[in-house]
Amino acid sequence: MTAIAAAEVIVTSPGRNFVTLKVTTADGVVGLGDATLNGRELAVAVYLADHVIPLLIGRDAMNTEDTWQYLYRGAYWRRGPVTMAAIAAVDMALWDIKARYAELPLYQLLGGQSRKGALAYGHASGADTEQLFDSIREHLDLGYKAIRVQTGIPGLDSVYGVAASKAGDGERYDYEPARRSASGRALPVEEAWDTRAYLRHVPTVFEAVRNEFGAELPLLHDGHHRMTPREAAHLGKSLEPYDLFWLEDCTPGEDQDALRYVRSQTTTPLAIGEVFNTVYDFQTLITERLIDYVRAAVTHAGGITHLKKIADFASIYGIKTGFHGPTDVSPVGQAAHLHLDLALHNFGIQEYMRHSDETLEVFRTSLTFEDGLLHPGEQIGLGVTIDADEARKHSYEPAYLPVNRLLDGTAHDW
């Protein structure tokens, strides 16, 4: 028996907040798991510290499946982002430990290497077409072979997905800003939204991008849940001439029946699921082939054990993966995605944003990005370590994602 001897929650904020679970066996082998829930980080940290860690001590670290079921079924109150992020952190840490005992990179325990690397897409954005073109060129220069395109909308001051700053190497990464008031309280930024202006403008942007960069470059776009099914169908139809790789989160995906209408109206490929937590959220979408890519995140969907089950279920129906991967997934979660990406037969594409240099001083990772492909590296386990001393230098700072309102003040999906 490989007993779990200790576990601790590490909360650090090297530019943004991360929650990490560190599990240690009686032999001193350490595994890491990502428990970050953007904007609600402390809810998961407390859930782990008060309700999960006491259950782990003395359990066999090798029993990943049994531990997953124990935490999922044993709580009775199932699902939800807090519970599933906590389970995910435990699951990742135990897989990390298992691979460390095996002295293998984790992907070898998941089926081995199905490809030489995971195709990644970058995030290009701009307030206007000139800025957007500059951003696309920057990402192409960085080696990306697929590009997500997000654009400012005339008449709106700020729009989801349009970056506010750049990483040191030129990559834009800060498009999820948080604001603190003068009193020190964290308050969500409130942004205005006009769907009709968006629907008019976005097709003209993709026409310009295709004219400038040609037909071969894979292009993606994120609607971020802001459209009704009819509006989503309209956008999908209007984007068909520009041959998108996918249209993401065109309408709130929890209303799975709504995707039947969208699917019937457009051939633009659809990707959904970054806010989903279990396979049941995908059930209808997969069995009726209403989407083309599952977008779940290892951190929010129960870890490696459950995300692999979602991917395997999707594969039966010819649906591929496109795991959620911006910088609100820590380097630990990022590595877990890459090991799955390498092993899964139905891999599609991987979202990738390079973490800030500050973050990468806390989390040391072995991943590589070359010629548009990501690889988790050949270090044993996940290939990530955490510098606890460096982590302690960065105290938690309350932060929230923005809130969207229609022009008349009605709260709307951001």
mmCIF file of C-alpha atoms in Angstrom:
data_model
loop_
_atom_site.group_PDB
_atom_site.id
_atom_site.type_symbol
_atom_site.label_atom_id
_atom_site.label_comp_id
_atom_site.label_asym_id
_atom_site.label_seq_id
_atom_site.Cartn_x
_atom_site.Cartn_y
_atom_site.Cartn_z
ATOM 1 C CA MET A 1 0.000 0.000 0.000
ATOM 2 C CA THR A 2 1.259 3.470 -0.950
ATOM 3 C CA ALA A 3 -0.343 5.524 1.804
ATOM 4 C CA ILE A 4 -1.075 9.232 1.595
ATOM 5 C CA ALA A 5 0.716 10.801 4.549
ATOM 6 C CA ALA A 6 -0.016 14.500 4.072
ATOM 7 C CA ALA A 7 -1.780 17.014 1.856
ATOM 8 C CA GLU A 8 -1.835 20.801 1.804
ATOM 9 C CA VAL A 9 -3.472 23.580 -0.161
ATOM 10 C CA ILE A 10 -1.210 26.260 -1.617
ATOM 11 C CA VAL A 11 -2.849 29.535 -2.644
ATOM 12 C CA THR A 12 -0.600 31.905 -4.576
ATOM 13 C CA SER A 13 -1.081 34.930 -6.814
ATOM 14 C CA PRO A 14 1.867 35.484 -9.182
ATOM 15 C CA GLY A 15 -0.089 37.918 -11.348
ATOM 16 C CA ARG A 16 -3.311 35.972 -10.888
ATOM 17 C CA ASN A 17 -4.703 33.545 -8.315
ATOM 18 C CA PHE A 18 -3.979 29.805 -8.356
ATOM 19 C CA VAL A 19 -5.002 27.034 -5.964
ATOM 20 C CA THR A 20 -2.748 23.963 -5.874
ATOM 21 C CA LEU A 21 -3.120 20.738 -3.929
ATOM 22 C CA LYS A 22 0.137 19.083 -2.849
ATOM 23 C CA VAL A 23 -0.176 15.425 -1.820
ATOM 24 C CA THR A 24 2.714 13.537 -0.213
ATOM 25 C CA THR A 25 2.977 9.781 0.310
ATOM 26 C CA ALA A 26 4.603 8.021 3.241
ATOM 27 C CA ASP A 27 7.627 7.463 0.988
ATOM 28 C CA GLY A 28 7.944 11.204 0.386
ATOM 29 C CA VAL A 29 6.711 11.164 -3.221
ATOM 30 C CA VAL A 30 4.837 14.376 -4.086
ATOM 31 C CA GLY A 31 1.989 14.901 -6.538
ATOM 32 C CA LEU A 32 0.366 18.184 -7.589
ATOM 33 C CA GLY A 33 -3.185 19.017 -8.615
ATOM 34 C CA ASP A 34 -4.755 22.215 -9.950
ATOM 35 C CA ALA A 35 -7.845 23.407 -8.024
ATOM 36 C CA THR A 36 -8.119 26.919 -9.489
ATOM 37 C CA LEU A 37 -11.668 28.221 -9.989
ATOM 38 C CA ASN A 38 -11.306 31.685 -11.460
ATOM 39 C CA GLY A 39 -13.064 34.276 -9.294
ATOM 40 C CA ARG A 40 -14.104 31.713 -6.647
ATOM 41 C CA GLU A 41 -10.685 30.350 -5.673
ATOM 42 C CA LEU A 42 -11.100 30.351 -1.903
ATOM 43 C CA ALA A 43 -14.314 28.336 -2.077
ATOM 44 C CA VAL A 44 -12.317 25.401 -3.476
ATOM 45 C CA ALA A 45 -9.377 25.979 -1.126
ATOM 46 C CA VAL A 46 -11.657 25.757 1.911
ATOM 47 C CA TYR A 47 -13.552 22.767 0.511
ATOM 48 C CA LEU A 48 -10.260 20.918 0.078
ATOM 49 C CA ALA A 49 -8.767 21.911 3.425
ATOM 50 C CA ASP A 50 -11.853 21.318 5.566
ATOM 51 C CA HIS A 51 -13.727 18.537 3.767
ATOM 52 C CA VAL A 52 -11.399 16.576 1.475
ATOM 53 C CA ILE A 53 -7.883 16.438 2.921
ATOM 54 C CA PRO A 54 -9.081 14.787 6.182
ATOM 55 C CA LEU A 55 -10.521 11.976 4.031
ATOM 56 C CA LEU A 56 -7.277 11.404 2.124
ATOM 57 C CA ILE A 57 -4.823 10.664 4.917
ATOM 58 C CA GLY A 58 -4.047 6.948 5.011
ATOM 59 C CA ARG A 59 -5.722 6.135 1.683
ATOM 60 C CA ASP A 60 -3.789 4.257 -1.002
ATOM 61 C CA ALA A 61 -2.480 6.825 -3.478
ATOM 62 C CA MET A 62 -2.514 4.230 -6.266
ATOM 63 C CA ASN A 63 -6.295 3.819 -6.183
ATOM 64 C CA THR A 64 -7.189 6.732 -8.440
ATOM 65 C CA GLU A 65 -10.543 5.336 -9.615
ATOM 66 C CA ASP A 66 -11.757 4.343 -6.154
ATOM 67 C CA THR A 67 -10.697 7.690 -4.659
ATOM 68 C CA TRP A 68 -12.508 9.557 -7.445
ATOM 69 C CA GLN A 69 -15.723 7.600 -6.841
ATOM 70 C CA TYR A 70 -15.346 7.947 -3.065
ATOM 71 C CA LEU A 71 -15.139 11.746 -3.276
ATOM 72 C CA TYR A 72 -17.839 12.086 -5.933
ATOM 73 C CA ARG A 73 -20.423 9.681 -4.540
ATOM 74 C CA GLY A 74 -19.500 10.001 -0.896
ATOM 75 C CA ALA A 75 -20.341 13.690 -0.653
ATOM 76 C CA TYR A 76 -23.926 12.987 -1.803
ATOM 77 C CA TRP A 77 -24.144 16.628 -3.051
ATOM 78 C CA ARG A 78 -22.696 15.929 -6.476
ATOM 79 C CA ARG A 79 -21.324 17.973 -9.351
ATOM 80 C CA GLY A 80 -20.890 21.733 -9.426
ATOM 81 C CA PRO A 81 -17.658 23.634 -10.084
ATOM 82 C CA VAL A 82 -16.413 23.771 -6.466
ATOM 83 C CA THR A 83 -16.834 20.065 -5.765
ATOM 84 C CA MET A 84 -15.504 18.983 -9.152
ATOM 85 C CA ALA A 85 -12.473 21.297 -8.970
ATOM 86 C CA ALA A 86 -11.601 19.814 -5.590
ATOM 87 C CA ILE A 87 -11.962 16.258 -6.892
ATOM 88 C CA ALA A 88 -9.926 17.243 -9.954
ATOM 89 C CA ALA A 89 -7.048 18.454 -7.813
ATOM 90 C CA VAL A 90 -6.925 15.196 -5.866
ATOM 91 C CA ASP A 91 -7.161 13.153 -9.039
ATOM 92 C CA MET A 92 -4.349 15.026 -10.811
ATOM 93 C CA ALA A 93 -2.102 14.750 -7.772
ATOM 94 C CA LEU A 94 -2.663 10.986 -7.510
ATOM 95 C CA TRP A 95 -1.972 10.434 -11.218
ATOM 96 C CA ASP A 96 1.182 12.522 -10.808
ATOM 97 C CA ILE A 97 2.231 10.279 -7.906
ATOM 98 C CA LYS A 98 1.374 7.085 -9.805
ATOM 99 C CA ALA A 99 3.544 8.139 -12.760
ATOM 100 C CA ARG A 100 6.376 9.164 -10.442
ATOM 101 C CA TYR A 101 6.396 5.709 -8.857
ATOM 102 C CA ALA A 102 6.383 4.205 -12.352
ATOM 103 C CA GLU A 103 9.218 6.592 -13.308
ATOM 104 C CA LEU A 104 7.369 7.508 -16.495
ATOM 105 C CA PRO A 105 5.847 10.678 -17.960
ATOM 106 C CA LEU A 106 2.134 10.508 -17.252
ATOM 107 C CA TYR A 107 1.029 10.104 -20.877
ATOM 108 C CA GLN A 108 2.659 6.663 -20.909
ATOM 109 C CA LEU A 109 0.107 5.498 -18.326
ATOM 110 C CA LEU A 110 -2.775 6.901 -20.399
ATOM 111 C CA GLY A 111 -2.040 4.877 -23.524
ATOM 112 C CA GLY A 112 1.259 6.255 -24.727
ATOM 113 C CA GLN A 113 1.901 8.745 -27.495
ATOM 114 C CA SER A 114 -0.705 8.986 -30.284
ATOM 115 C CA ARG A 115 0.964 11.971 -31.948
ATOM 116 C CA LYS A 116 4.228 13.876 -31.832
ATOM 117 C CA GLY A 117 2.610 16.925 -30.255
ATOM 118 C CA ALA A 118 -0.684 18.716 -29.628
ATOM 119 C CA LEU A 119 -1.754 21.365 -32.141
ATOM 120 C CA ALA A 120 -2.290 24.594 -30.185
ATOM 121 C CA TYR A 121 -4.248 27.724 -30.976
ATOM 122 C CA GLY A 122 -3.304 31.202 -29.833
ATOM 123 C CA HIS A 123 -5.447 34.217 -28.952
ATOM 124 C CA ALA A 124 -5.260 37.141 -31.345
ATOM 125 C CA SER A 125 -7.347 40.206 -30.669
ATOM 126 C CA GLY A 126 -7.619 43.893 -31.367
ATOM 127 C CA ALA A 127 -9.866 46.858 -30.778
ATOM 128 C CA ASP A 128 -9.872 47.425 -34.543
ATOM 129 C CA THR A 129 -8.773 45.576 -37.672
ATOM 130 C CA GLU A 130 -5.275 47.069 -37.706
ATOM 131 C CA GLN A 131 -4.590 45.965 -34.115
ATOM 132 C CA LEU A 132 -6.085 42.547 -34.842
ATOM 133 C CA PHE A 133 -3.844 42.032 -37.874
ATOM 134 C CA ASP A 134 -0.798 43.004 -35.801
ATOM 135 C CA SER A 135 -1.817 40.499 -33.137
ATOM 136 C CA ILE A 136 -2.321 37.695 -35.680
ATOM 137 C CA ARG A 137 1.142 38.384 -37.119
ATOM 138 C CA GLU A 138 2.657 38.310 -33.622
ATOM 139 C CA HIS A 139 1.113 34.911 -32.968
ATOM 140 C CA LEU A 140 2.220 33.539 -36.314
ATOM 141 C CA ASP A 141 5.747 34.741 -35.521
ATOM 142 C CA LEU A 142 5.540 32.897 -32.186
ATOM 143 C CA GLY A 143 4.867 29.690 -34.091
ATOM 144 C CA TYR A 144 1.101 29.248 -33.780
ATOM 145 C CA LYS A 145 -0.549 27.362 -36.640
ATOM 146 C CA ALA A 146 -4.133 28.125 -35.569
ATOM 147 C CA ILE A 147 -5.547 31.426 -34.305
ATOM 148 C CA ARG A 148 -8.585 32.437 -32.285
ATOM 149 C CA VAL A 149 -9.884 35.798 -33.500
ATOM 150 C CA GLN A 150 -11.646 38.189 -31.086
ATOM 151 C CA THR A 151 -12.435 41.766 -32.008
ATOM 152 C CA GLY A 152 -13.628 45.033 -30.592
ATOM 153 C CA ILE A 153 -17.145 46.104 -31.545
ATOM 154 C CA PRO A 154 -17.820 49.672 -32.721
ATOM 155 C CA GLY A 155 -19.665 51.576 -30.008
ATOM 156 C CA LEU A 156 -18.583 49.270 -27.146
ATOM 157 C CA ASP A 157 -15.718 50.298 -24.882
ATOM 158 C CA SER A 158 -14.561 46.792 -23.972
ATOM 159 C CA VAL A 159 -15.393 43.302 -25.214
ATOM 160 C CA TYR A 160 -14.576 39.821 -23.922
ATOM 161 C CA GLY A 161 -11.470 38.346 -25.512
ATOM 162 C CA VAL A 162 -9.801 41.611 -26.530
ATOM 163 C CA ALA A 163 -6.481 41.758 -24.699
ATOM 164 C CA ALA A 164 -5.565 44.609 -22.381
ATOM 165 C CA SER A 165 -1.850 43.789 -22.228
ATOM 166 C CA LYS A 166 0.886 41.575 -23.640
ATOM 167 C CA ALA A 167 3.244 38.984 -22.266
ATOM 168 C CA GLY A 168 6.921 39.782 -22.342
ATOM 169 C CA ASP A 169 7.534 37.828 -25.528
ATOM 170 C CA GLY A 170 4.789 39.640 -27.417
ATOM 171 C CA GLU A 171 1.975 37.209 -26.736
ATOM 172 C CA ARG A 172 -1.253 38.828 -25.606
ATOM 173 C CA TYR A 173 -2.602 37.112 -22.532
ATOM 174 C CA ASP A 174 -4.486 39.527 -20.268
ATOM 175 C CA TYR A 175 -8.062 39.467 -21.528
ATOM 176 C CA GLU A 176 -9.755 38.570 -18.249
ATOM 177 C CA PRO A 177 -9.168 41.684 -16.139
ATOM 178 C CA ALA A 178 -10.251 42.181 -12.536
ATOM 179 C CA ARG A 179 -10.534 45.489 -10.729
ATOM 180 C CA ARG A 180 -10.195 46.489 -7.072
ATOM 181 C CA SER A 181 -11.930 49.512 -5.614
ATOM 182 C CA ALA A 182 -10.152 52.255 -3.670
ATOM 183 C CA SER A 183 -11.377 50.649 -0.446
ATOM 184 C CA GLY A 184 -9.568 47.422 -1.353
ATOM 185 C CA ARG A 185 -12.733 45.482 -2.147
ATOM 186 C CA ALA A 186 -12.628 43.487 -5.364
ATOM 187 C CA LEU A 187 -15.468 44.518 -7.662
ATOM 188 C CA PRO A 188 -16.293 43.002 -11.050
ATOM 189 C CA VAL A 189 -15.814 45.276 -14.026
ATOM 190 C CA GLU A 190 -19.190 45.978 -15.641
ATOM 191 C CA GLU A 191 -19.159 45.971 -19.432
ATOM 192 C CA ALA A 192 -21.870 47.005 -21.900
ATOM 193 C CA TRP A 193 -23.061 44.650 -24.619
ATOM 194 C CA ASP A 194 -24.991 45.022 -27.899
ATOM 195 C CA THR A 195 -25.707 41.714 -29.648
ATOM 196 C CA ARG A 196 -27.008 43.247 -32.881
ATOM 197 C CA ALA A 197 -23.862 45.331 -33.302
ATOM 198 C CA TYR A 198 -21.783 42.206 -32.650
ATOM 199 C CA LEU A 199 -23.687 40.143 -35.229
ATOM 200 C CA ARG A 200 -23.254 42.868 -37.838
ATOM 201 C CA HIS A 201 -19.567 43.398 -37.214
ATOM 202 C CA VAL A 202 -18.003 39.960 -36.690
ATOM 203 C CA PRO A 203 -18.568 38.591 -40.235
ATOM 204 C CA THR A 204 -16.883 41.664 -41.728
ATOM 205 C CA VAL A 205 -13.863 41.039 -39.500
ATOM 206 C CA PHE A 206 -13.499 37.433 -40.638
ATOM 207 C CA GLU A 207 -13.843 38.509 -44.248
ATOM 208 C CA ALA A 208 -10.970 40.954 -43.729
ATOM 209 C CA VAL A 209 -8.855 38.335 -41.936
ATOM 210 C CA ARG A 210 -9.353 35.789 -44.716
ATOM 211 C CA ASN A 211 -8.498 38.385 -47.354
ATOM 212 C CA GLU A 212 -5.293 39.272 -45.480
ATOM 213 C CA PHE A 213 -4.099 35.856 -44.281
ATOM 214 C CA GLY A 214 -5.581 33.442 -46.800
ATOM 215 C CA ALA A 215 -7.806 30.395 -46.719
ATOM 216 C CA GLU A 216 -5.440 27.887 -45.094
ATOM 217 C CA LEU A 217 -5.003 29.399 -41.625
ATOM 218 C CA PRO A 218 -7.347 27.685 -39.113
ATOM 219 C CA LEU A 219 -9.473 30.393 -37.460
ATOM 220 C CA LEU A 220 -11.570 30.075 -34.307
ATOM 221 C CA HIS A 221 -14.014 32.396 -32.556
ATOM 222 C CA ASP A 222 -15.620 32.457 -29.098
ATOM 223 C CA GLY A 223 -19.178 33.741 -28.661
ATOM 224 C CA HIS A 224 -18.871 33.258 -24.866
ATOM 225 C CA HIS A 225 -22.506 32.241 -24.258
ATOM 226 C CA ARG A 226 -23.879 35.660 -25.230
ATOM 227 C CA MET A 227 -26.369 34.699 -27.963
ATOM 228 C CA THR A 228 -29.842 33.201 -28.032
ATOM 229 C CA PRO A 229 -30.178 30.053 -30.158
ATOM 230 C CA ARG A 230 -31.588 32.087 -33.046
ATOM 231 C CA GLU A 231 -28.767 34.625 -32.817
ATOM 232 C CA ALA A 232 -26.213 31.821 -32.606
ATOM 233 C CA ALA A 233 -27.660 30.162 -35.690
ATOM 234 C CA HIS A 234 -27.555 33.501 -37.519
ATOM 235 C CA LEU A 235 -23.889 34.014 -36.660
ATOM 236 C CA GLY A 236 -22.929 30.460 -37.562
ATOM 237 C CA LYS A 237 -24.614 30.845 -40.948
ATOM 238 C CA SER A 238 -22.995 34.223 -41.633
ATOM 239 C CA LEU A 239 -19.530 32.814 -40.806
ATOM 240 C CA GLU A 240 -19.814 29.776 -43.096
ATOM 241 C CA PRO A 241 -18.026 31.494 -46.029
ATOM 242 C CA TYR A 242 -14.920 31.952 -43.855
ATOM 243 C CA ASP A 243 -14.500 28.247 -42.982
ATOM 244 C CA LEU A 244 -13.985 28.464 -39.217
ATOM 245 C CA PHE A 245 -12.244 25.668 -37.339
ATOM 246 C CA TRP A 246 -14.962 26.194 -34.731
ATOM 247 C CA LEU A 247 -17.455 28.631 -33.218
ATOM 248 C CA GLU A 248 -17.199 28.294 -29.441
ATOM 249 C CA ASP A 249 -19.972 28.720 -26.849
ATOM 250 C CA CYS A 250 -22.393 30.213 -29.337
ATOM 251 C CA THR A 251 -25.265 29.950 -26.818
ATOM 252 C CA PRO A 252 -25.441 28.805 -23.169
ATOM 253 C CA GLY A 253 -24.727 25.097 -23.478
ATOM 254 C CA GLU A 254 -26.625 23.964 -20.389
ATOM 255 C CA ASP A 255 -29.798 24.234 -22.485
ATOM 256 C CA GLN A 256 -28.768 21.248 -24.554
ATOM 257 C CA ASP A 257 -31.993 21.203 -26.572
ATOM 258 C CA ALA A 258 -31.169 24.666 -27.925
ATOM 259 C CA LEU A 259 -28.230 23.216 -29.829
ATOM 260 C CA ARG A 260 -30.612 21.158 -31.959
ATOM 261 C CA TYR A 261 -31.891 24.376 -33.525
ATOM 262 C CA VAL A 262 -28.411 25.858 -33.987
ATOM 263 C CA ARG A 263 -27.146 22.622 -35.529
ATOM 264 C CA SER A 264 -30.054 22.507 -37.966
ATOM 265 C CA GLN A 265 -29.297 25.999 -39.255
ATOM 266 C CA THR A 266 -25.520 26.068 -39.782
ATOM 267 C CA THR A 267 -22.621 23.843 -40.825
ATOM 268 C CA THR A 268 -20.069 25.916 -38.873
ATOM 269 C CA PRO A 269 -18.359 23.491 -36.412
ATOM 270 C CA LEU A 270 -19.423 24.000 -32.784
ATOM 271 C CA ALA A 271 -17.375 23.719 -29.571
ATOM 272 C CA ILE A 272 -18.904 23.854 -26.094
ATOM 273 C CA GLY A 273 -18.219 22.889 -22.509
ATOM 274 C CA GLU A 274 -15.658 24.966 -20.616
ATOM 275 C CA VAL A 275 -18.211 25.637 -17.860
ATOM 276 C CA PHE A 276 -19.344 21.997 -17.721
ATOM 277 C CA ASN A 277 -18.340 19.782 -14.806
ATOM 278 C CA THR A 278 -19.386 16.215 -15.657
ATOM 279 C CA VAL A 279 -20.104 13.903 -18.565
ATOM 280 C CA TYR A 280 -23.823 14.379 -17.912
ATOM 281 C CA ASP A 281 -23.571 18.005 -19.034
ATOM 282 C CA PHE A 282 -22.426 16.684 -22.419
ATOM 283 C CA GLN A 283 -24.722 13.674 -22.682
ATOM 284 C CA THR A 284 -27.309 14.966 -25.164
ATOM 285 C CA LEU A 285 -24.788 17.080 -27.051
ATOM 286 C CA ILE A 286 -22.627 14.024 -27.677
ATOM 287 C CA THR A 287 -25.226 11.337 -28.325
ATOM 288 C CA GLU A 288 -27.099 13.560 -30.800
ATOM 289 C CA ARG A 289 -23.851 14.875 -32.324
ATOM 290 C CA LEU A 290 -24.906 18.477 -31.676
ATOM 291 C CA ILE A 291 -21.288 19.652 -31.219
ATOM 292 C CA ASP A 292 -17.957 18.851 -32.825
ATOM 293 C CA TYR A 293 -15.551 19.521 -29.929
ATOM 294 C CA VAL A 294 -15.810 19.053 -26.144
ATOM 295 C CA ARG A 295 -14.286 22.024 -24.315
ATOM 296 C CA ALA A 296 -14.168 20.737 -20.739
ATOM 297 C CA ALA A 297 -11.212 21.633 -18.517
ATOM 298 C CA VAL A 298 -9.355 19.065 -16.456
ATOM 299 C CA THR A 299 -9.493 21.443 -13.480
ATOM 300 C CA HIS A 300 -13.263 21.939 -13.576
ATOM 301 C CA ALA A 301 -14.426 18.528 -14.798
ATOM 302 C CA GLY A 302 -13.127 16.149 -12.172
ATOM 303 C CA GLY A 303 -9.525 15.689 -13.233
ATOM 304 C CA ILE A 304 -7.766 13.246 -15.524
ATOM 305 C CA THR A 305 -9.947 10.251 -14.602
ATOM 306 C CA HIS A 306 -13.213 11.954 -15.530
ATOM 307 C CA LEU A 307 -11.978 14.036 -18.458
ATOM 308 C CA LYS A 308 -10.645 10.897 -20.132
ATOM 309 C CA LYS A 309 -14.066 9.294 -19.713
ATOM 310 C CA ILE A 310 -15.717 12.325 -21.338
ATOM 311 C CA ALA A 311 -13.241 12.172 -24.233
ATOM 312 C CA ASP A 312 -13.682 8.420 -24.697
ATOM 313 C CA PHE A 313 -17.479 8.834 -24.683
ATOM 314 C CA ALA A 314 -17.199 11.601 -27.294
ATOM 315 C CA SER A 315 -14.935 9.480 -29.480
ATOM 316 C CA ILE A 316 -17.702 6.913 -30.013
ATOM 317 C CA TYR A 317 -19.703 9.649 -31.757
ATOM 318 C CA GLY A 318 -16.841 11.085 -33.804
ATOM 319 C CA ILE A 319 -16.474 14.146 -31.575
ATOM 320 C CA LYS A 320 -13.012 15.510 -30.788
ATOM 321 C CA THR A 321 -11.430 17.329 -27.859
ATOM 322 C CA GLY A 322 -10.526 20.987 -27.529
ATOM 323 C CA PHE A 323 -9.779 21.396 -23.845
ATOM 324 C CA HIS A 324 -10.127 24.793 -22.148
ATOM 325 C CA GLY A 325 -6.641 26.198 -21.569
ATOM 326 C CA PRO A 326 -6.212 29.915 -20.865
ATOM 327 C CA THR A 327 -4.121 31.182 -17.961
ATOM 328 C CA ASP A 328 -6.863 30.563 -15.396
ATOM 329 C CA VAL A 329 -5.785 26.925 -15.675
ATOM 330 C CA SER A 330 -2.487 26.714 -13.791
ATOM 331 C CA PRO A 331 0.653 25.126 -15.275
ATOM 332 C CA VAL A 332 -0.309 21.972 -13.342
ATOM 333 C CA GLY A 333 -3.678 21.735 -15.100
ATOM 334 C CA GLN A 334 -2.045 22.756 -18.362
ATOM 335 C CA ALA A 335 0.351 19.815 -18.098
ATOM 336 C CA ALA A 336 -2.505 17.411 -17.337
ATOM 337 C CA HIS A 337 -4.232 18.529 -20.526
ATOM 338 C CA LEU A 338 -1.097 17.939 -22.572
ATOM 339 C CA HIS A 339 -0.600 14.392 -21.320
ATOM 340 C CA LEU A 340 -4.198 13.628 -22.299
ATOM 341 C CA ASP A 341 -3.784 15.441 -25.630
ATOM 342 C CA LEU A 342 -0.808 13.288 -26.472
ATOM 343 C CA ALA A 343 -2.545 10.012 -25.613
ATOM 344 C CA LEU A 344 -6.175 10.443 -26.739
ATOM 345 C CA HIS A 345 -6.968 9.247 -30.241
ATOM 346 C CA ASN A 346 -9.765 11.801 -30.722
ATOM 347 C CA PHE A 347 -7.664 14.850 -29.858
ATOM 348 C CA GLY A 348 -8.683 17.916 -31.853
ATOM 349 C CA ILE A 349 -6.799 21.030 -30.713
ATOM 350 C CA GLN A 350 -5.512 22.565 -27.469
ATOM 351 C CA GLU A 351 -6.106 26.108 -26.280
ATOM 352 C CA TYR A 352 -2.778 27.592 -25.174
ATOM 353 C CA MET A 353 -1.805 30.833 -23.516
ATOM 354 C CA ARG A 354 1.719 31.152 -22.198
ATOM 355 C CA HIS A 355 1.752 31.904 -18.493
ATOM 356 C CA SER A 356 3.553 35.007 -17.296
ATOM 357 C CA ASP A 357 7.218 34.807 -16.315
ATOM 358 C CA GLU A 358 6.103 35.508 -12.730
ATOM 359 C CA THR A 359 3.836 32.444 -12.764
ATOM 360 C CA LEU A 360 6.546 30.265 -14.285
ATOM 361 C CA GLU A 361 8.887 31.159 -11.422
ATOM 362 C CA VAL A 362 6.395 29.554 -9.043
ATOM 363 C CA PHE A 363 5.499 26.602 -11.277
ATOM 364 C CA ARG A 364 8.448 24.994 -13.069
ATOM 365 C CA THR A 365 7.213 23.102 -16.104
ATOM 366 C CA SER A 366 8.799 20.878 -18.743
ATOM 367 C CA LEU A 367 6.389 21.643 -21.595
ATOM 368 C CA THR A 368 7.695 22.714 -24.995
ATOM 369 C CA PHE A 369 6.033 24.643 -27.820
ATOM 370 C CA GLU A 370 7.603 24.202 -31.233
ATOM 371 C CA ASP A 371 6.257 24.551 -34.769
ATOM 372 C CA GLY A 372 2.723 25.018 -33.472
ATOM 373 C CA LEU A 373 2.783 21.856 -31.316
ATOM 374 C CA LEU A 374 2.785 21.478 -27.526
ATOM 375 C CA HIS A 375 4.465 18.602 -25.715
ATOM 376 C CA PRO A 376 4.443 17.962 -21.944
ATOM 377 C CA GLY A 377 8.069 16.800 -21.916
ATOM 378 C CA GLU A 378 9.672 13.565 -20.753
ATOM 379 C CA GLN A 379 10.021 14.274 -17.038
ATOM 380 C CA ILE A 380 8.307 11.708 -14.848
ATOM 381 C CA GLY A 381 4.786 12.450 -13.639
ATOM 382 C CA LEU A 382 3.069 15.606 -14.823
ATOM 383 C CA GLY A 383 6.425 17.299 -15.335
ATOM 384 C CA VAL A 384 5.602 20.246 -13.043
ATOM 385 C CA THR A 385 7.057 21.241 -9.678
ATOM 386 C CA ILE A 386 6.073 24.103 -7.391
ATOM 387 C CA ASP A 387 8.543 26.382 -5.629
ATOM 388 C CA ALA A 388 6.851 26.846 -2.256
ATOM 389 C CA ASP A 389 9.164 29.670 -1.214
ATOM 390 C CA GLU A 390 8.405 31.571 -4.411
ATOM 391 C CA ALA A 391 4.683 30.866 -4.019
ATOM 392 C CA ARG A 392 4.672 32.434 -0.542
ATOM 393 C CA LYS A 393 5.900 35.712 -2.000
ATOM 394 C CA HIS A 394 2.572 36.190 -3.801
ATOM 395 C CA SER A 395 -0.409 36.659 -1.509
ATOM 396 C CA TYR A 396 -3.957 35.993 -2.642
ATOM 397 C CA GLU A 397 -5.744 39.025 -4.091
ATOM 398 C CA PRO A 398 -9.538 39.001 -4.470
ATOM 399 C CA ALA A 399 -10.479 39.245 -8.139
ATOM 400 C CA TYR A 400 -13.610 38.682 -10.196
ATOM 401 C CA LEU A 401 -14.403 38.188 -13.857
ATOM 402 C CA PRO A 402 -16.370 41.027 -15.481
ATOM 403 C CA VAL A 403 -20.157 41.299 -15.517
ATOM 404 C CA ASN A 404 -22.001 42.070 -18.746
ATOM 405 C CA ARG A 405 -25.054 44.306 -19.113
ATOM 406 C CA LEU A 406 -27.164 45.121 -22.142
ATOM 407 C CA LEU A 407 -27.365 48.763 -23.135
ATOM 408 C CA ASP A 408 -30.583 49.141 -21.084
ATOM 409 C CA GLY A 409 -28.822 47.820 -17.956
ATOM 410 C CA THR A 410 -30.121 44.241 -18.003
ATOM 411 C CA ALA A 411 -27.625 41.698 -16.662
ATOM 412 C CA HIS A 412 -26.402 39.493 -19.503
ATOM 413 C CA ASP A 413 -23.944 36.653 -20.086
ATOM 414 C CA TRP A 414 -20.337 37.870 -20.250
#
